[in-house]
Amino acid sequence: MSENKRSVWGTNFGFLMATVGSAVGLGNIWRFSYMAYENGGGAFLVPYIVALLVAGIPLMILEYALGHKEKGAPPLAFARHHKGWEWVGWWMPTVATVGIILFYSVIIGWSLNYFCYSFTLKWGSDSQAFFFNEFLKISDSPLNFSVINLNILASTAIVWFILWFICYKEINHGIEKACMIFMPLLFVMTAVLVFWTITLDGAGEGIRHYLTPQWDKINIIKHYNDPKVWNVWISAFGQIFFTLSLGFGIMITYASYLPKKVDIVGNALLTSFLNCAYSIFAGFAVFGVLGFMAHTKGVGIEEVAKSGPSLAFVVYPEAISQLPFANKIFGALFFFTLVIAGFSSGISLIEAFTCSICDKFSFNRKKVVSIICICGFLFSLIFTTGAGLLILDIIDHFVCNYALVLGGTLECIFVGWVIGASLIRKYVNGFDERKLIGFWEICIKFITPLLLIVMLVKAAIADFTKPYEGYPIAALLLYGVGIFLITIILAIYLSIHKWDKEKLEHKPEDEHILT
């Protein structure tokens, strides 16, 4: 391939599986389940769907259109229009790599460990005590690292090796082929899990809790000054950004590999709806298990388990142990599903930063991927210590509720007011049979950024009024605010270097048409 030729997706199906694979991941099973559980079950679904309509879909179309138009990763796409905005283009994939993949790889490692444990039900009769005390050897503070857990270290090393192996190749040979295997397999396994779960005693009660909105918990008009009500909405918007991979620069990057003739609006809608439908569908499995556990213990759904990042690794093992038959098979199936979901998203987090580096500095792709994976593994070691879960919880909260939402806000301002939303709309409608309506412009320029700014302000007030989850202020500043500072400094540093003038002006010509 000559230096002016850019890789393209082999098929539209391969592109869809990659984008859906980025969107559908651990966030849909692991994160969505505990977010819904701690935010009132059905009450969480309403703001989640609202967030999808007013932020998720408009931004998905924006990122697809921008990446396709500029044929480059976010830094190149932003720099072509305004050099002063290039740092935002760097910040998004930097957050994805520094802020998320470091802990995300460790969670995939946990899932890999638990997949192996399923064959012997190693967690025993008290899955909560096993997870916190024996498996994680959790510290009493995010500032107390304790020691590195060798089992988690080994599984994390395996995860990083597999991520490296897939991302090492060109996108149409590595990522595309992997996702065309991973995604159909993931959908089939999730369907088996859901239909198996709903046959359990008490599952119906858990599902009713899941689907029944508790309106008082989301009524921001009636409870405008109640931070708990606002927290449900903030969490829903953060989840939409996390699960759709918005604000990471991933969708801009993936769309940059598209040939000229492609249905941008249709693909964006399909990706968004498939992702959220999958989250809601997978939620039946989680809440069905919670209902089963509540029935077995004779307690309410809210009393079954502690919410948070540990939910899937405490609730499911306990429920699996209580199954009357085939519990080892069920356990292996569930945790293998988490592993596959994790890899499908993990490769996209690496690709966004890889593409950005290669676009600007013309480094060899294989060397860039290798360096990113080696450094990523080394920096992820902090999450294999006793403080790992606590640090993960803080970073996850700040990245999703602040960094991603702020990235989306800046994208709206950039496209809406710097480039001009009308220009992007005209570009899409110039070749796309599915026309982009004028309401999209209104969303990008006014509705979406204003709503996101409100969410950012409310989140900040809540966290600075009462420290998140009662963590020490020093820990919140170190890991939460620290991630902001590190990623912004790195983004600004990368944006300072000058571009090759030909790169800013030249866009590779498409030779292929997707089939």
Coordinates of C-alpha atoms in Angstrom, one line a residue:
M1 CA 0.0 0.0 0.0
S2 CA 1.5 3.3 -1.0
E3 CA 1.7 6.1 1.6
N4 CA -1.2 8.0 0.0
K5 CA -3.5 5.0 0.2
R6 CA -5.6 4.5 3.2
S7 CA -7.0 1.2 4.4
V8 CA -10.7 0.7 3.9
W9 CA -13.2 -1.7 5.3
G10 CA -13.7 -4.8 3.2
T11 CA -17.5 -4.8 3.5
N12 CA -20.3 -2.7 5.1
F13 CA -21.1 -5.6 7.3
G14 CA -17.5 -5.7 8.6
F15 CA -17.7 -1.9 9.3
L16 CA -21.0 -2.3 11.1
M17 CA -19.6 -5.2 13.2
A18 CA -16.6 -3.2 14.1
T19 CA -18.6 -0.1 15.1
V20 CA -21.2 -2.1 16.9
G21 CA -18.4 -4.1 18.5
S22 CA -16.8 -0.9 19.8
A23 CA -20.2 0.3 21.1
V24 CA -21.3 -3.1 22.4
G25 CA -18.9 -4.3 25.1
L26 CA -18.4 -4.7 28.8
G27 CA -20.2 -1.3 29.2
N28 CA -23.5 -3.0 28.0
I29 CA -23.3 -5.9 30.5
W30 CA -21.0 -5.0 33.3
R31 CA -21.5 -1.2 33.5
F32 CA -25.1 -0.8 32.3
S33 CA -26.3 -3.5 34.8
Y34 CA -24.9 -1.8 37.9
M35 CA -25.8 1.7 36.7
A36 CA -29.4 0.5 36.2
Y37 CA -29.4 -1.3 39.6
E38 CA -28.1 1.6 41.6
N39 CA -30.3 4.1 39.8
G40 CA -33.7 2.5 40.4
G41 CA -34.0 -0.2 37.7
G42 CA -36.8 1.0 35.4
A43 CA -36.2 4.6 36.4
F44 CA -32.9 4.5 34.7
L45 CA -34.2 3.4 31.4
V46 CA -36.2 6.6 30.8
P47 CA -33.3 9.1 31.0
Y48 CA -31.2 6.5 29.2
I49 CA -33.5 6.6 26.2
V50 CA -33.8 10.4 26.3
A51 CA -30.0 10.6 26.3
L52 CA -29.9 8.4 23.3
L53 CA -32.3 10.6 21.3
V54 CA -31.0 14.0 22.2
A55 CA -27.2 13.3 22.5
G56 CA -26.3 9.8 21.4
I57 CA -27.8 9.7 17.9
P58 CA -26.9 13.3 16.9
L59 CA -23.3 12.9 18.0
M60 CA -23.0 9.4 16.3
I61 CA -24.1 11.0 13.0
L62 CA -21.7 13.9 13.6
E63 CA -18.7 11.6 14.3
Y64 CA -19.4 9.4 11.3
A65 CA -19.8 12.4 9.0
L66 CA -16.7 14.2 10.2
G67 CA -14.5 11.1 10.0
H68 CA -15.8 10.2 6.5
K69 CA -15.5 13.7 5.2
E70 CA -11.9 14.3 6.4
K71 CA -10.5 10.8 6.0
G72 CA -8.6 11.1 9.1
A73 CA -8.5 10.5 12.9
P74 CA -9.8 13.3 15.2
P75 CA -6.6 15.3 15.3
L76 CA -6.3 15.5 11.5
A77 CA -10.1 16.1 11.1
F78 CA -10.0 19.0 13.6
A79 CA -6.7 20.5 12.4
R80 CA -7.9 20.7 8.8
H81 CA -10.6 23.2 9.9
H82 CA -8.8 25.1 12.7
K83 CA -5.4 24.4 14.1
G84 CA -6.4 25.9 17.5
W85 CA -8.9 23.0 17.9
E86 CA -6.5 20.2 17.2
W87 CA -5.8 19.6 20.9
V88 CA -9.5 18.6 21.3
G89 CA -9.0 16.1 18.5
W90 CA -6.1 14.6 20.4
W91 CA -7.8 14.8 23.8
M92 CA -10.6 12.4 22.8
P93 CA -8.4 9.3 21.8
T94 CA -6.0 10.2 24.6
V95 CA -8.9 9.9 27.1
A96 CA -9.8 6.6 25.5
T97 CA -6.3 5.2 25.9
V98 CA -5.1 6.8 29.1
G99 CA -8.4 7.0 30.9
I100 CA -10.2 3.8 29.9
I101 CA -8.3 1.0 28.2
L102 CA -5.9 0.8 31.2
F103 CA -8.6 -0.3 33.6
Y104 CA -10.8 -1.9 30.9
S105 CA -8.1 -4.4 30.1
V106 CA -7.9 -5.4 33.7
I107 CA -11.7 -6.0 33.9
I108 CA -11.4 -8.2 30.8
G109 CA -8.7 -10.0 32.8
W110 CA -11.1 -10.4 35.8
S111 CA -13.6 -12.0 33.4
L112 CA -10.9 -14.3 32.0
N113 CA -10.0 -15.4 35.6
Y114 CA -13.7 -16.0 36.4
F115 CA -14.2 -17.9 33.2
C116 CA -11.6 -20.4 34.5
Y117 CA -13.0 -20.3 38.0
S118 CA -16.4 -21.3 36.6
F119 CA -15.3 -24.9 35.9
T120 CA -14.7 -25.5 39.7
L121 CA -17.0 -22.8 41.1
K122 CA -13.9 -21.6 43.0
W123 CA -15.7 -18.6 44.5
G124 CA -17.5 -21.0 46.9
S125 CA -20.6 -20.1 48.9
D126 CA -19.7 -16.5 49.6
S127 CA -19.0 -14.8 46.3
Q128 CA -18.7 -11.3 47.8
A129 CA -16.1 -12.3 50.3
F130 CA -14.2 -14.3 47.6
F131 CA -14.2 -11.4 45.2
F132 CA -13.1 -8.7 47.6
N133 CA -10.9 -10.6 50.0
E134 CA -9.4 -13.5 48.1
F135 CA -9.5 -12.5 44.5
L136 CA -8.8 -8.7 44.6
K137 CA -7.3 -8.6 48.1
I138 CA -8.8 -5.2 48.2
S139 CA -7.2 -2.3 50.2
D140 CA -9.0 -0.1 52.6
S141 CA -8.1 3.0 50.6
P142 CA -7.4 4.0 47.0
L143 CA -4.2 5.5 48.3
N144 CA -3.0 2.1 49.8
F145 CA -1.7 0.1 46.9
S146 CA -0.9 -3.1 48.9
V147 CA 0.7 -5.7 46.5
I148 CA 0.2 -6.7 42.9
N149 CA -2.2 -9.7 42.5
L150 CA -0.3 -12.2 40.4
N151 CA -3.4 -14.0 39.1
I152 CA -4.8 -10.7 37.8
L153 CA -1.4 -9.6 36.5
A154 CA -1.2 -12.8 34.4
S155 CA -4.7 -12.5 33.0
T156 CA -4.1 -8.8 32.2
A157 CA -0.9 -9.7 30.3
I158 CA -2.8 -12.3 28.2
V159 CA -5.4 -9.6 27.5
W160 CA -2.9 -7.1 26.3
F161 CA -1.2 -9.7 24.1
I162 CA -4.5 -10.6 22.4
L163 CA -5.3 -6.9 21.9
W164 CA -1.8 -6.3 20.4
F165 CA -2.2 -9.4 18.1
I166 CA -5.5 -8.1 16.7
C167 CA -4.6 -4.4 16.3
Y168 CA -1.1 -5.2 14.9
K169 CA -2.7 -5.8 11.4
E170 CA -4.4 -3.4 9.1
I171 CA -8.0 -2.8 10.1
N172 CA -9.5 -4.9 7.2
H173 CA -7.4 -7.9 8.2
G174 CA -7.2 -7.6 12.0
I175 CA -10.1 -5.6 13.6
E176 CA -12.7 -6.3 10.9
K177 CA -12.2 -10.0 10.9
A178 CA -12.1 -10.2 14.7
C179 CA -15.3 -8.3 15.0
M180 CA -17.1 -10.4 12.3
I181 CA -16.4 -13.4 14.6
F182 CA -16.8 -11.7 18.0
M183 CA -20.1 -9.9 17.4
P184 CA -22.4 -12.6 16.1
L185 CA -21.0 -14.9 18.7
L186 CA -21.6 -12.3 21.4
F187 CA -25.3 -11.8 20.3
V188 CA -25.9 -15.6 20.3
M189 CA -24.4 -16.1 23.8
T190 CA -26.3 -13.2 25.3
A191 CA -29.6 -14.6 23.9
V192 CA -28.8 -17.9 25.4
L193 CA -28.1 -16.2 28.8
V194 CA -31.3 -14.2 28.7
F195 CA -33.6 -17.0 27.8
W196 CA -31.9 -19.3 30.4
T197 CA -32.2 -16.6 33.1
I198 CA -35.9 -15.8 32.7
T199 CA -36.7 -19.5 33.4
L200 CA -35.3 -19.1 37.0
D201 CA -37.7 -18.9 40.0
G202 CA -38.2 -15.3 40.9
A203 CA -36.8 -13.9 37.7
G204 CA -40.1 -12.3 36.9
E205 CA -40.0 -10.1 40.0
G206 CA -36.5 -8.9 39.1
I207 CA -37.6 -8.1 35.5
R208 CA -40.6 -6.2 36.8
H209 CA -38.3 -4.1 38.9
Y210 CA -36.2 -3.5 35.8
L211 CA -39.0 -2.4 33.6
T212 CA -41.1 -0.4 36.1
P213 CA -40.0 3.3 36.2
Q214 CA -40.0 4.9 39.7
W215 CA -41.0 8.3 38.4
D216 CA -40.2 10.1 41.6
K217 CA -36.5 9.2 41.2
I218 CA -36.2 11.0 37.8
N219 CA -38.7 13.9 38.2
I220 CA -36.2 16.8 37.9
I221 CA -39.0 19.3 37.6
K222 CA -40.5 18.4 41.0
H223 CA -37.1 17.7 42.6
Y224 CA -34.9 20.2 40.9
N225 CA -32.6 20.7 43.9
D226 CA -32.3 17.0 44.7
P227 CA -28.8 15.8 43.7
K228 CA -30.0 12.1 43.8
V229 CA -32.5 12.8 41.0
W230 CA -30.0 14.6 38.9
N231 CA -27.5 11.8 39.5
V232 CA -29.8 9.4 37.6
W233 CA -29.8 11.7 34.6
I234 CA -26.1 12.4 34.8
S235 CA -25.4 8.6 35.0
A236 CA -27.7 8.0 32.0
F237 CA -25.9 10.5 29.8
G238 CA -22.5 9.2 30.9
Q239 CA -23.6 5.7 30.1
I240 CA -24.7 6.7 26.6
F241 CA -21.3 8.2 25.9
F242 CA -19.5 5.3 27.4
T243 CA -21.5 2.6 25.7
L244 CA -21.7 4.3 22.2
S245 CA -18.0 5.1 22.3
L246 CA -18.8 8.8 21.8
G247 CA -16.2 11.4 22.8
F248 CA -13.4 8.8 22.4
G249 CA -12.6 9.6 18.7
I250 CA -13.3 6.0 17.9
M251 CA -16.2 6.5 15.6
I252 CA -14.4 9.4 13.8
T253 CA -11.5 7.0 13.3
Y254 CA -13.6 4.1 12.1
A255 CA -15.6 6.3 9.7
S256 CA -12.3 7.6 8.2
Y257 CA -11.7 4.1 6.7
L258 CA -15.0 4.2 4.8
P259 CA -15.1 4.6 1.0
K260 CA -17.1 7.3 -0.6
K261 CA -20.4 5.6 -1.2
V262 CA -21.8 4.7 2.1
D263 CA -25.0 5.3 4.1
I264 CA -23.8 7.5 7.0
V265 CA -27.1 8.3 8.6
G266 CA -28.4 4.7 8.2
N267 CA -25.2 3.2 9.7
A268 CA -25.2 5.7 12.6
L269 CA -28.9 5.0 13.4
L270 CA -28.3 1.2 13.2
T271 CA -25.2 1.3 15.4
S272 CA -27.0 3.4 18.0
F273 CA -30.2 1.4 18.2
L274 CA -28.4 -2.0 18.1
N275 CA -26.2 -1.0 20.9
C276 CA -28.9 0.3 23.2
A277 CA -31.3 -2.5 22.3
Y278 CA -28.5 -4.9 23.3
S279 CA -28.0 -3.1 26.6
I280 CA -31.7 -3.3 27.5
F281 CA -31.9 -6.9 26.3
A282 CA -28.8 -7.9 28.3
G283 CA -30.4 -6.2 31.4
F284 CA -33.0 -8.9 31.4
A285 CA -30.3 -11.5 32.3
V286 CA -28.9 -9.4 35.1
F287 CA -32.2 -8.4 36.7
G288 CA -33.6 -11.9 36.2
V289 CA -30.6 -13.2 38.2
L290 CA -31.2 -10.5 40.9
G291 CA -34.9 -11.6 41.1
F292 CA -33.8 -15.3 41.4
M293 CA -31.4 -14.3 44.3
A294 CA -34.1 -12.2 46.0
H295 CA -36.5 -15.1 45.8
T296 CA -33.9 -17.6 47.1
K297 CA -32.9 -15.3 50.1
G298 CA -36.4 -14.0 50.8
V299 CA -35.4 -10.3 50.5
G300 CA -36.2 -7.4 48.2
I301 CA -34.4 -6.7 45.0
E302 CA -32.7 -3.6 46.5
E303 CA -31.2 -5.8 49.3
V304 CA -29.7 -8.5 47.1
A305 CA -26.2 -7.1 46.5
K306 CA -24.0 -4.1 46.7
S307 CA -24.1 -2.0 43.5
G308 CA -21.0 -0.7 41.7
P309 CA -18.3 -2.1 39.4
S310 CA -18.2 -5.4 41.4
L311 CA -21.9 -6.3 40.7
A312 CA -21.4 -8.7 37.9
F313 CA -18.5 -10.5 39.7
V314 CA -20.6 -10.9 42.9
V315 CA -24.2 -11.4 41.9
Y316 CA -23.6 -13.8 39.0
P317 CA -21.2 -16.2 40.8
E318 CA -23.6 -16.4 43.7
A319 CA -26.6 -17.1 41.5
I320 CA -24.6 -19.6 39.5
S321 CA -23.7 -21.5 42.6
Q322 CA -27.4 -21.7 43.5
L323 CA -28.6 -23.0 40.2
P324 CA -30.1 -26.5 40.5
F325 CA -28.3 -27.8 37.4
A326 CA -25.6 -27.0 34.8
N327 CA -24.2 -24.2 36.9
K328 CA -20.7 -24.6 35.7
I329 CA -21.7 -24.4 32.1
F330 CA -23.8 -21.3 32.8
G331 CA -20.9 -19.7 34.6
A332 CA -18.4 -20.4 31.8
L333 CA -20.9 -19.1 29.3
F334 CA -21.6 -15.8 31.2
F335 CA -17.9 -14.9 31.8
F336 CA -16.8 -15.9 28.3
T337 CA -19.5 -13.5 27.1
L338 CA -17.9 -10.8 29.2
V339 CA -14.5 -11.6 27.7
I340 CA -15.7 -11.4 24.1
A341 CA -17.6 -8.2 24.9
G342 CA -14.5 -6.7 26.4
F343 CA -12.2 -7.5 23.4
S344 CA -14.7 -6.1 20.9
S345 CA -14.5 -2.7 22.6
G346 CA -10.9 -2.9 23.7
I347 CA -9.5 -3.1 20.2
S348 CA -11.3 0.1 19.2
L349 CA -9.9 2.1 22.2
I350 CA -6.4 1.2 20.9
E351 CA -7.2 1.9 17.3
A352 CA -8.3 5.5 17.8
F353 CA -5.0 6.5 19.3
T354 CA -3.0 4.4 16.9
C355 CA -4.6 6.0 13.9
S356 CA -4.1 9.5 15.3
I357 CA -0.4 8.9 15.8
C358 CA 0.1 7.4 12.4
D359 CA -1.8 10.2 10.7
K360 CA 0.4 12.9 12.1
F361 CA 3.8 11.4 12.5
S362 CA 3.7 8.8 9.7
F363 CA 5.2 6.2 12.1
N364 CA 5.0 2.5 11.2
R365 CA 1.6 1.2 12.4
K366 CA 3.0 -2.0 13.8
K367 CA 5.6 -0.2 15.9
V368 CA 2.9 2.2 17.2
V369 CA 0.6 -0.6 18.2
S370 CA 3.4 -2.5 19.9
I371 CA 4.5 0.6 21.9
I372 CA 1.0 1.5 22.9
C373 CA 0.3 -2.1 24.1
I374 CA 3.6 -2.4 26.0
C375 CA 3.1 1.0 27.8
G376 CA -0.6 0.2 28.3
F377 CA 0.2 -3.0 30.1
L378 CA 2.8 -1.4 32.3
F379 CA 0.5 1.5 33.3
S380 CA -2.4 -0.9 33.9
L381 CA -0.4 -2.6 36.6
I382 CA -1.8 -0.1 39.1
F383 CA -5.2 -1.7 38.7
T384 CA -3.8 -5.1 39.6
T385 CA -3.0 -3.9 43.1
G386 CA -5.2 -4.0 46.1
A387 CA -6.4 -0.5 45.4
G388 CA -7.2 -1.3 41.8
L389 CA -11.0 -1.5 42.1
L390 CA -11.2 1.7 44.1
I391 CA -9.0 3.6 41.6
L392 CA -11.0 2.1 38.8
D393 CA -14.3 3.3 40.3
I394 CA -13.0 6.9 40.6
I395 CA -11.5 7.1 37.1
D396 CA -14.6 5.5 35.6
H397 CA -16.8 8.1 37.3
F398 CA -14.8 11.1 36.3
V399 CA -14.1 10.0 32.7
C400 CA -17.7 9.1 31.9
N401 CA -19.4 12.0 33.8
Y402 CA -16.9 14.7 32.8
A403 CA -14.3 13.9 30.2
L404 CA -16.6 12.1 27.6
V405 CA -19.5 14.6 28.1
L406 CA -17.1 17.5 27.8
G407 CA -15.6 16.0 24.7
G408 CA -19.1 15.7 23.2
T409 CA -19.9 19.3 24.1
L410 CA -16.7 20.5 22.4
E411 CA -17.5 18.4 19.3
C412 CA -20.9 20.1 19.0
I413 CA -19.4 23.5 19.3
F414 CA -16.7 22.7 16.8
V415 CA -19.0 21.3 14.2
G416 CA -22.0 23.6 14.9
W417 CA -20.1 26.9 15.1
V418 CA -16.6 26.5 13.7
I419 CA -17.1 24.2 10.7
G420 CA -20.9 24.9 10.4
A421 CA -23.5 22.2 11.0
S422 CA -25.1 23.1 7.7
L423 CA -21.9 22.3 5.8
I424 CA -21.7 18.8 7.4
R425 CA -25.4 18.3 6.7
K426 CA -25.0 19.4 3.1
Y427 CA -22.0 17.0 2.7
V428 CA -24.0 14.0 4.0
N429 CA -27.0 14.8 1.9
G430 CA -24.8 15.2 -1.2
F431 CA -24.4 11.4 -1.6
D432 CA -26.5 9.8 1.1
E433 CA -30.0 8.5 0.0
R434 CA -31.1 8.8 3.6
K435 CA -31.3 12.6 4.1
L436 CA -30.2 14.3 7.3
I437 CA -33.0 16.6 8.4
G438 CA -32.6 20.2 9.6
F439 CA -33.5 19.2 13.2
W440 CA -30.1 17.6 13.5
E441 CA -28.5 21.1 13.0
I442 CA -30.6 22.5 15.8
C443 CA -29.6 19.6 18.1
I444 CA -25.8 20.0 17.3
K445 CA -25.8 23.8 17.7
F446 CA -28.2 24.3 20.6
I447 CA -30.1 21.4 22.2
T448 CA -27.3 18.8 22.7
P449 CA -24.5 21.1 23.9
L450 CA -26.8 23.0 26.3
L451 CA -28.1 19.8 27.9
L452 CA -24.6 18.4 28.2
I453 CA -23.4 21.7 29.9
V454 CA -26.2 21.4 32.4
M455 CA -25.2 17.8 33.1
L456 CA -21.6 18.8 33.6
V457 CA -22.5 21.7 36.0
K458 CA -24.8 19.5 38.0
A459 CA -22.3 16.7 38.2
A460 CA -19.6 19.1 39.4
I461 CA -21.9 20.6 42.1
A462 CA -22.8 17.1 43.4
D463 CA -19.2 15.9 43.5
F464 CA -17.7 19.0 45.1
T465 CA -20.5 19.3 47.6
K466 CA -20.2 15.7 48.8
P467 CA -17.1 13.7 47.7
Y468 CA -18.0 10.9 45.4
E469 CA -18.7 7.7 47.3
G470 CA -17.0 9.2 50.3
Y471 CA -13.5 8.7 48.9
P472 CA -10.7 10.9 50.3
I473 CA -10.4 14.3 48.6
A474 CA -6.8 13.5 47.9
A475 CA -7.7 10.4 46.0
L476 CA -10.4 12.2 43.9
L477 CA -7.9 14.9 43.0
L478 CA -5.1 12.4 42.2
Y479 CA -7.1 10.0 40.1
G480 CA -10.1 12.0 38.9
V481 CA -8.7 15.5 38.3
G482 CA -5.3 13.9 37.6
I483 CA -6.7 12.1 34.6
F484 CA -8.0 15.4 33.2
L485 CA -4.7 17.2 33.6
I486 CA -2.6 14.3 32.2
T487 CA -4.7 13.8 29.1
I488 CA -5.1 17.5 28.4
I489 CA -1.3 18.1 28.8
L490 CA -0.6 15.2 26.5
A491 CA -3.1 16.3 24.0
I492 CA -1.7 19.9 23.9
Y493 CA 1.8 18.5 23.6
L494 CA 0.9 16.3 20.6
S495 CA -1.0 19.2 18.9
I496 CA 2.1 21.5 19.1
H497 CA 4.0 19.6 16.5
K498 CA 3.5 20.8 13.0
W499 CA 1.7 18.7 10.4
D500 CA 3.2 17.9 7.0
K501 CA 1.4 20.5 4.8
E502 CA 0.4 17.8 2.2
K503 CA -1.4 15.8 4.9
L504 CA -3.6 18.8 5.9
E505 CA -4.5 19.4 2.2
H506 CA -4.5 15.9 0.8
K507 CA -7.3 13.3 1.2
P508 CA -6.6 9.8 -0.1
E509 CA -8.9 8.9 -3.0
D510 CA -11.2 6.0 -2.5
E511 CA -10.7 3.0 -4.8
H512 CA -13.2 0.7 -3.2
I513 CA -17.0 0.6 -2.9
L514 CA -18.4 -1.3 0.1
T515 CA -20.4 -4.4 -0.8

